[in-house]
Amino acid sequence: MKWILLFALGLACIAGPVSAYGLYIDCPATVQVGLPLKCSIDSNLPAGNTFDLVLYRSQYTATELSRQSVTIQEDHVTQYRLFETRGLPGGTYKIEVQDLKRGEEGLSSDSVTFKLVTVLDRSDDITITSPVTQDLEDALRIEGSITKLGGEGVEIEVRGPEGKIFGPQFIGTKEQIKDGSGEFTYRVAVTNPGTYEVSFKDTKGFIGIKKFTVKAPPTPEPTTVPTTIPTTTVPPTTLPTPLPTTQSPLSPLAVIGAIGIAGLVVAEGMKRR
């Protein structure tokens, strides 16, 4: 790429001030999903000239995924921009220059303002047989197989809520005779619940990422002892049976007096007749 820029600069010097400026971007033809896509930018545009480098998903219609700004410097040194590919589906993508403020100069015909990149997704080659949701006391069990890996071994790296906790480190694989896959089993001790990402690589490069969820043990519920209020039983009080009231007999004098009064009342009544 350097010789292209020098050649363009030489042509500019020969042709004089009316010559076009050159702009050249370069990206790898393929990249594994999960690895950064690194593109270089060379140009003899005047310092301060700014434009965007945009990543598109190239299907029936171009879908913009991300963009990064580029500003030309005085020394015209090669610049680099990285694009994240983690989580992207495999397929064809395009890196393109956008919003170039070039005024009337235009660009030379040999300028390269876009590149097609194939993103390779090998994550389907990984089969996980251990549970993807695990309890904290049993985590983290990483078990499964990788298509056609055989006994070559696989490199793993584990990241969790607190960052990287293991690797990158190669672990052994056992070749399965029936299909040639490489079977692996490994345990990484974890101390905190959360989401853990395990990335896999082999000698050919990045394969993919698998996620595991580690659950905290359930919080024991406090045992509630019901409060028993003692019941005091008061024995019934037996009252003595009251004796019948005995009326004293009237004295004889009282009886005689009453008879006398009654006789007077009757005599008075006879007189009034």
mmCIF file of C-alpha atoms in Angstrom:
data_model
loop_
_atom_site.group_PDB
_atom_site.id
_atom_site.type_symbol
_atom_site.label_atom_id
_atom_site.label_comp_id
_atom_site.label_asym_id
_atom_site.label_seq_id
_atom_site.Cartn_x
_atom_site.Cartn_y
_atom_site.Cartn_z
ATOM 1 C CA MET A 1 0.000 0.000 0.000
ATOM 2 C CA LYS A 2 2.919 2.361 0.701
ATOM 3 C CA TRP A 3 4.212 2.088 -2.854
ATOM 4 C CA ILE A 4 0.763 2.964 -4.194
ATOM 5 C CA LEU A 5 0.721 6.125 -2.094
ATOM 6 C CA LEU A 6 4.271 7.054 -3.179
ATOM 7 C CA PHE A 7 3.354 6.429 -6.796
ATOM 8 C CA ALA A 8 0.293 8.653 -6.457
ATOM 9 C CA LEU A 9 2.349 11.362 -4.807
ATOM 10 C CA GLY A 10 4.881 11.146 -7.652
ATOM 11 C CA LEU A 11 2.154 11.534 -10.224
ATOM 12 C CA ALA A 12 0.825 14.515 -8.338
ATOM 13 C CA CYS A 13 4.232 16.199 -8.485
ATOM 14 C CA ILE A 14 4.590 15.539 -12.222
ATOM 15 C CA ALA A 15 1.107 16.613 -13.189
ATOM 16 C CA GLY A 16 1.146 19.791 -11.139
ATOM 17 C CA PRO A 17 -1.421 21.333 -8.778
ATOM 18 C CA VAL A 18 -4.432 20.196 -10.820
ATOM 19 C CA SER A 19 -3.728 16.512 -10.063
ATOM 20 C CA ALA A 20 -6.226 14.558 -7.941
ATOM 21 C CA TYR A 21 -5.560 13.372 -4.431
ATOM 22 C CA GLY A 22 -5.294 9.705 -3.553
ATOM 23 C CA LEU A 23 -7.164 7.864 -0.822
ATOM 24 C CA TYR A 24 -6.558 4.197 -0.156
ATOM 25 C CA ILE A 25 -8.179 1.930 2.419
ATOM 26 C CA ASP A 26 -7.189 -1.681 2.950
ATOM 27 C CA CYS A 27 -8.829 -4.437 5.041
ATOM 28 C CA PRO A 28 -8.301 -8.218 5.280
ATOM 29 C CA ALA A 29 -10.401 -10.287 2.909
ATOM 30 C CA THR A 30 -11.644 -12.482 5.774
ATOM 31 C CA VAL A 31 -11.909 -12.216 9.534
ATOM 32 C CA GLN A 32 -13.219 -14.597 12.181
ATOM 33 C CA VAL A 33 -16.310 -13.543 14.120
ATOM 34 C CA GLY A 34 -15.198 -12.171 17.478
ATOM 35 C CA LEU A 35 -11.869 -10.820 16.256
ATOM 36 C CA PRO A 36 -11.479 -7.107 15.475
ATOM 37 C CA LEU A 37 -11.545 -6.066 11.829
ATOM 38 C CA LYS A 38 -8.459 -3.870 11.306
ATOM 39 C CA CYS A 39 -8.360 -1.503 8.321
ATOM 40 C CA SER A 40 -5.584 0.861 7.236
ATOM 41 C CA ILE A 41 -6.011 4.325 5.689
ATOM 42 C CA ASP A 42 -3.420 6.109 3.506
ATOM 43 C CA SER A 43 -3.952 9.443 1.742
ATOM 44 C CA ASN A 44 -2.172 12.548 0.521
ATOM 45 C CA LEU A 45 -5.253 14.718 1.123
ATOM 46 C CA PRO A 46 -4.497 18.018 2.844
ATOM 47 C CA ALA A 47 -4.035 17.764 6.586
ATOM 48 C CA GLY A 48 -7.238 18.315 8.507
ATOM 49 C CA ASN A 49 -9.431 16.675 5.893
ATOM 50 C CA THR A 50 -11.941 14.510 7.755
ATOM 51 C CA PHE A 51 -14.217 11.698 6.621
ATOM 52 C CA ASP A 52 -15.953 8.609 8.030
ATOM 53 C CA LEU A 53 -15.107 4.965 7.599
ATOM 54 C CA VAL A 54 -18.352 2.975 7.776
ATOM 55 C CA LEU A 55 -19.017 -0.741 8.286
ATOM 56 C CA TYR A 56 -22.062 -2.076 6.410
ATOM 57 C CA ARG A 57 -23.755 -5.460 6.377
ATOM 58 C CA SER A 58 -23.886 -6.187 2.658
ATOM 59 C CA GLN A 59 -27.076 -8.097 1.844
ATOM 60 C CA TYR A 60 -30.012 -7.122 -0.342
ATOM 61 C CA THR A 61 -29.790 -3.669 1.217
ATOM 62 C CA ALA A 62 -26.760 -2.211 2.996
ATOM 63 C CA THR A 63 -27.286 -1.842 6.740
ATOM 64 C CA GLU A 64 -24.945 0.474 8.606
ATOM 65 C CA LEU A 65 -23.442 -1.138 11.701
ATOM 66 C CA SER A 66 -20.831 1.357 12.899
ATOM 67 C CA ARG A 67 -18.678 4.257 11.730
ATOM 68 C CA GLN A 68 -15.418 5.878 12.781
ATOM 69 C CA SER A 69 -13.976 9.263 11.971
ATOM 70 C CA VAL A 70 -10.613 9.720 10.224
ATOM 71 C CA THR A 71 -8.662 12.996 10.057
ATOM 72 C CA ILE A 72 -5.606 13.350 7.798
ATOM 73 C CA GLN A 73 -2.461 14.441 9.652
ATOM 74 C CA GLU A 74 0.461 16.638 8.537
ATOM 75 C CA ASP A 75 2.876 13.713 8.296
ATOM 76 C CA HIS A 76 0.337 11.644 6.310
ATOM 77 C CA VAL A 77 1.196 8.616 8.395
ATOM 78 C CA THR A 78 -0.805 5.431 7.883
ATOM 79 C CA GLN A 79 -3.794 5.302 10.218
ATOM 80 C CA TYR A 80 -5.756 2.293 11.445
ATOM 81 C CA ARG A 81 -9.323 1.742 12.575
ATOM 82 C CA LEU A 82 -10.750 -1.316 14.348
ATOM 83 C CA PHE A 83 -14.311 -2.590 13.954
ATOM 84 C CA GLU A 84 -15.882 -5.021 16.415
ATOM 85 C CA THR A 85 -17.207 -8.244 14.881
ATOM 86 C CA ARG A 86 -18.366 -9.995 18.060
ATOM 87 C CA GLY A 87 -21.968 -11.079 17.676
ATOM 88 C CA LEU A 88 -22.074 -10.512 13.909
ATOM 89 C CA PRO A 89 -23.507 -13.306 11.757
ATOM 90 C CA GLY A 90 -21.227 -14.793 9.159
ATOM 91 C CA GLY A 91 -21.429 -13.235 5.697
ATOM 92 C CA THR A 92 -20.194 -10.416 3.483
ATOM 93 C CA TYR A 93 -19.575 -6.921 4.842
ATOM 94 C CA LYS A 94 -18.410 -3.676 3.292
ATOM 95 C CA ILE A 95 -16.070 -0.979 4.601
ATOM 96 C CA GLU A 96 -16.645 2.327 2.798
ATOM 97 C CA VAL A 97 -15.480 5.954 2.919
ATOM 98 C CA GLN A 98 -18.337 8.390 3.581
ATOM 99 C CA ASP A 99 -18.735 12.173 3.982
ATOM 100 C CA LEU A 100 -15.411 13.092 2.396
ATOM 101 C CA LYS A 101 -14.935 16.892 2.348
ATOM 102 C CA ARG A 102 -12.760 17.101 -0.749
ATOM 103 C CA GLY A 103 -14.031 20.332 -2.311
ATOM 104 C CA GLU A 104 -13.155 20.605 -5.989
ATOM 105 C CA GLU A 105 -10.068 18.415 -5.936
ATOM 106 C CA GLY A 106 -11.743 15.036 -6.370
ATOM 107 C CA LEU A 107 -9.901 11.745 -5.952
ATOM 108 C CA SER A 108 -7.591 9.946 -8.331
ATOM 109 C CA SER A 109 -9.015 7.090 -10.380
ATOM 110 C CA ASP A 110 -6.844 4.545 -8.599
ATOM 111 C CA SER A 111 -8.171 5.516 -5.165
ATOM 112 C CA VAL A 112 -9.689 2.677 -3.116
ATOM 113 C CA THR A 113 -12.667 3.907 -1.109
ATOM 114 C CA PHE A 114 -14.361 0.612 -0.206
ATOM 115 C CA LYS A 115 -13.490 -3.002 0.590
ATOM 116 C CA LEU A 116 -15.542 -6.189 0.854
ATOM 117 C CA VAL A 117 -14.807 -8.417 3.831
ATOM 118 C CA THR A 118 -16.066 -11.926 4.564
ATOM 119 C CA VAL A 119 -16.803 -12.548 8.227
ATOM 120 C CA LEU A 120 -16.375 -16.232 9.061
ATOM 121 C CA ASP A 121 -18.562 -17.681 11.785
ATOM 122 C CA ARG A 122 -17.300 -21.001 13.165
ATOM 123 C CA SER A 123 -19.313 -20.844 16.365
ATOM 124 C CA ASP A 124 -21.597 -23.624 15.071
ATOM 125 C CA ASP A 125 -18.578 -25.938 15.198
ATOM 126 C CA ILE A 126 -18.800 -25.813 19.011
ATOM 127 C CA THR A 127 -21.244 -28.110 20.780
ATOM 128 C CA ILE A 128 -21.712 -27.557 24.522
ATOM 129 C CA THR A 129 -22.945 -30.576 26.500
ATOM 130 C CA SER A 130 -22.665 -29.177 30.028
ATOM 131 C CA PRO A 131 -25.596 -27.053 31.268
ATOM 132 C CA VAL A 132 -25.433 -23.429 30.128
ATOM 133 C CA THR A 133 -27.092 -22.456 33.431
ATOM 134 C CA GLN A 134 -25.243 -23.756 36.468
ATOM 135 C CA ASP A 135 -25.327 -23.393 40.238
ATOM 136 C CA LEU A 136 -22.473 -21.488 41.824
ATOM 137 C CA GLU A 137 -21.210 -24.409 43.913
ATOM 138 C CA ASP A 138 -20.840 -26.564 40.774
ATOM 139 C CA ALA A 139 -19.646 -23.927 38.283
ATOM 140 C CA LEU A 140 -18.021 -23.531 35.906
ATOM 141 C CA ARG A 141 -18.114 -26.836 34.005
ATOM 142 C CA ILE A 142 -17.089 -26.439 30.351
ATOM 143 C CA GLU A 143 -17.827 -29.619 28.434
ATOM 144 C CA GLY A 144 -18.503 -30.333 24.789
ATOM 145 C CA SER A 145 -16.873 -30.957 21.421
ATOM 146 C CA ILE A 146 -15.583 -29.123 18.336
ATOM 147 C CA THR A 147 -16.168 -30.351 14.794
ATOM 148 C CA LYS A 148 -13.180 -32.093 13.158
ATOM 149 C CA LEU A 149 -10.781 -30.890 15.859
ATOM 150 C CA GLY A 150 -9.617 -34.361 16.850
ATOM 151 C CA GLY A 151 -6.965 -34.441 19.543
ATOM 152 C CA GLU A 152 -5.288 -31.145 18.599
ATOM 153 C CA GLY A 153 -6.468 -29.340 21.740
ATOM 154 C CA VAL A 154 -8.322 -26.056 22.029
ATOM 155 C CA GLU A 155 -7.434 -22.735 23.622
ATOM 156 C CA ILE A 156 -10.028 -21.253 25.969
ATOM 157 C CA GLU A 157 -10.357 -17.935 27.779
ATOM 158 C CA VAL A 158 -13.014 -17.203 30.392
ATOM 159 C CA ARG A 159 -14.396 -13.756 31.182
ATOM 160 C CA GLY A 160 -16.983 -12.965 33.829
ATOM 161 C CA PRO A 161 -18.477 -10.012 35.710
ATOM 162 C CA GLU A 162 -15.050 -9.174 37.171
ATOM 163 C CA GLY A 163 -13.175 -9.489 33.837
ATOM 164 C CA LYS A 164 -10.816 -12.230 32.685
ATOM 165 C CA ILE A 165 -10.536 -15.049 35.221
ATOM 166 C CA PHE A 166 -8.843 -17.771 33.166
ATOM 167 C CA GLY A 167 -6.537 -18.176 30.162
ATOM 168 C CA PRO A 168 -5.942 -17.997 27.383
ATOM 169 C CA GLN A 169 -4.755 -21.589 27.866
ATOM 170 C CA PHE A 170 -4.815 -24.724 25.759
ATOM 171 C CA ILE A 171 -6.730 -27.698 27.137
ATOM 172 C CA GLY A 172 -6.616 -31.225 25.782
ATOM 173 C CA THR A 173 -9.243 -32.743 23.499
ATOM 174 C CA LYS A 174 -10.093 -36.388 22.903
ATOM 175 C CA GLU A 175 -10.760 -37.457 19.334
ATOM 176 C CA GLN A 176 -14.089 -39.142 18.713
ATOM 177 C CA ILE A 177 -13.629 -41.994 16.217
ATOM 178 C CA LYS A 178 -17.151 -41.796 14.786
ATOM 179 C CA ASP A 179 -16.914 -38.184 13.503
ATOM 180 C CA GLY A 180 -13.389 -36.910 14.175
ATOM 181 C CA SER A 181 -14.569 -34.205 16.574
ATOM 182 C CA GLY A 182 -12.498 -33.171 19.565
ATOM 183 C CA GLU A 183 -14.193 -33.681 22.926
ATOM 184 C CA PHE A 184 -13.191 -31.462 25.850
ATOM 185 C CA THR A 185 -14.028 -31.203 29.529
ATOM 186 C CA TYR A 186 -12.688 -28.627 31.944
ATOM 187 C CA ARG A 187 -13.732 -26.882 35.133
ATOM 188 C CA VAL A 188 -12.886 -23.300 36.053
ATOM 189 C CA ALA A 189 -13.727 -22.368 39.638
ATOM 190 C CA VAL A 190 -15.816 -19.193 39.939
ATOM 191 C CA THR A 191 -16.768 -17.309 43.072
ATOM 192 C CA ASN A 192 -19.472 -14.942 41.870
ATOM 193 C CA PRO A 193 -22.789 -15.434 40.077
ATOM 194 C CA GLY A 194 -23.346 -13.792 36.687
ATOM 195 C CA THR A 195 -22.748 -14.301 32.963
ATOM 196 C CA TYR A 196 -19.492 -15.897 31.843
ATOM 197 C CA GLU A 197 -18.160 -15.916 28.265
ATOM 198 C CA VAL A 198 -15.845 -18.707 27.119
ATOM 199 C CA SER A 199 -13.940 -18.021 23.887
ATOM 200 C CA PHE A 200 -12.485 -20.887 21.847
ATOM 201 C CA LYS A 201 -9.504 -20.875 19.462
ATOM 202 C CA ASP A 202 -7.570 -23.546 17.612
ATOM 203 C CA THR A 203 -4.487 -23.508 15.423
ATOM 204 C CA LYS A 204 -6.593 -22.140 12.537
ATOM 205 C CA GLY A 205 -7.746 -19.136 14.562
ATOM 206 C CA PHE A 206 -10.786 -17.970 16.445
ATOM 207 C CA ILE A 207 -13.753 -20.366 16.607
ATOM 208 C CA GLY A 208 -16.430 -18.666 18.690
ATOM 209 C CA ILE A 209 -17.823 -17.666 22.085
ATOM 210 C CA LYS A 210 -20.263 -19.541 24.289
ATOM 211 C CA LYS A 211 -22.084 -18.000 27.257
ATOM 212 C CA PHE A 212 -22.856 -19.577 30.618
ATOM 213 C CA THR A 213 -25.069 -18.269 33.410
ATOM 214 C CA VAL A 214 -24.048 -18.987 36.997
ATOM 215 C CA LYS A 215 -26.796 -18.692 39.596
ATOM 216 C CA ALA A 216 -26.348 -17.751 43.234
ATOM 217 C CA PRO A 217 -27.607 -20.284 45.776
ATOM 218 C CA PRO A 218 -31.121 -19.548 47.021
ATOM 219 C CA THR A 219 -31.320 -17.446 50.157
ATOM 220 C CA PRO A 220 -32.628 -19.601 52.999
ATOM 221 C CA GLU A 221 -35.857 -18.310 54.421
ATOM 222 C CA PRO A 222 -35.761 -17.577 58.160
ATOM 223 C CA THR A 223 -37.577 -20.136 60.271
ATOM 224 C CA THR A 224 -40.482 -18.499 62.072
ATOM 225 C CA VAL A 225 -41.430 -20.049 65.407
ATOM 226 C CA PRO A 226 -45.025 -19.166 66.276
ATOM 227 C CA THR A 227 -45.420 -17.484 69.641
ATOM 228 C CA THR A 228 -47.673 -19.533 71.937
ATOM 229 C CA ILE A 229 -49.594 -17.567 74.513
ATOM 230 C CA PRO A 230 -50.187 -19.770 77.554
ATOM 231 C CA THR A 231 -53.856 -20.132 78.447
ATOM 232 C CA THR A 232 -54.676 -20.040 82.162
ATOM 233 C CA THR A 233 -57.741 -22.059 83.034
ATOM 234 C CA VAL A 234 -59.572 -20.678 86.036
ATOM 235 C CA PRO A 235 -61.584 -23.364 87.799
ATOM 236 C CA PRO A 236 -65.244 -22.436 88.181
ATOM 237 C CA THR A 237 -66.175 -20.974 91.551
ATOM 238 C CA THR A 238 -68.942 -22.905 93.269
ATOM 239 C CA LEU A 239 -71.154 -20.606 95.247
ATOM 240 C CA PRO A 240 -72.972 -22.064 98.268
ATOM 241 C CA THR A 241 -76.671 -22.590 97.798
ATOM 242 C CA PRO A 242 -78.480 -19.771 99.612
ATOM 243 C CA LEU A 243 -80.789 -20.878 102.373
ATOM 244 C CA PRO A 244 -84.457 -19.904 102.051
ATOM 245 C CA THR A 245 -85.395 -16.767 103.966
ATOM 246 C CA THR A 246 -87.618 -17.594 106.945
ATOM 247 C CA GLN A 247 -90.084 -14.868 107.810
ATOM 248 C CA SER A 248 -90.732 -14.423 111.488
ATOM 249 C CA PRO A 249 -94.420 -14.986 112.478
ATOM 250 C CA LEU A 250 -96.419 -11.896 113.434
ATOM 251 C CA SER A 251 -96.818 -11.258 117.095
ATOM 252 C CA PRO A 252 -100.371 -11.631 118.572
ATOM 253 C CA LEU A 253 -100.614 -7.959 119.376
ATOM 254 C CA ALA A 254 -99.979 -7.062 115.740
ATOM 255 C CA VAL A 255 -102.731 -9.442 114.642
ATOM 256 C CA ILE A 256 -105.245 -8.039 117.139
ATOM 257 C CA GLY A 257 -104.393 -4.472 116.105
ATOM 258 C CA ALA A 258 -104.901 -5.295 112.457
ATOM 259 C CA ILE A 259 -108.294 -6.858 113.144
ATOM 260 C CA GLY A 260 -109.357 -3.848 115.132
ATOM 261 C CA ILE A 261 -108.410 -1.446 112.349
ATOM 262 C CA ALA A 262 -110.295 -3.550 109.861
ATOM 263 C CA GLY A 263 -113.405 -3.472 112.083
ATOM 264 C CA LEU A 264 -113.289 0.326 112.318
ATOM 265 C CA VAL A 265 -113.048 0.604 108.524
ATOM 266 C CA VAL A 266 -116.086 -1.613 108.069
ATOM 267 C CA ALA A 267 -118.147 0.336 110.722
ATOM 268 C CA GLU A 268 -117.363 3.640 109.049
ATOM 269 C CA GLY A 269 -118.530 2.247 105.809
ATOM 270 C CA MET A 270 -121.900 1.211 107.289
ATOM 271 C CA LYS A 271 -122.538 4.662 108.701
ATOM 272 C CA ARG A 272 -122.130 6.269 105.278
ATOM 273 C CA ARG A 273 -124.901 4.131 103.929
#
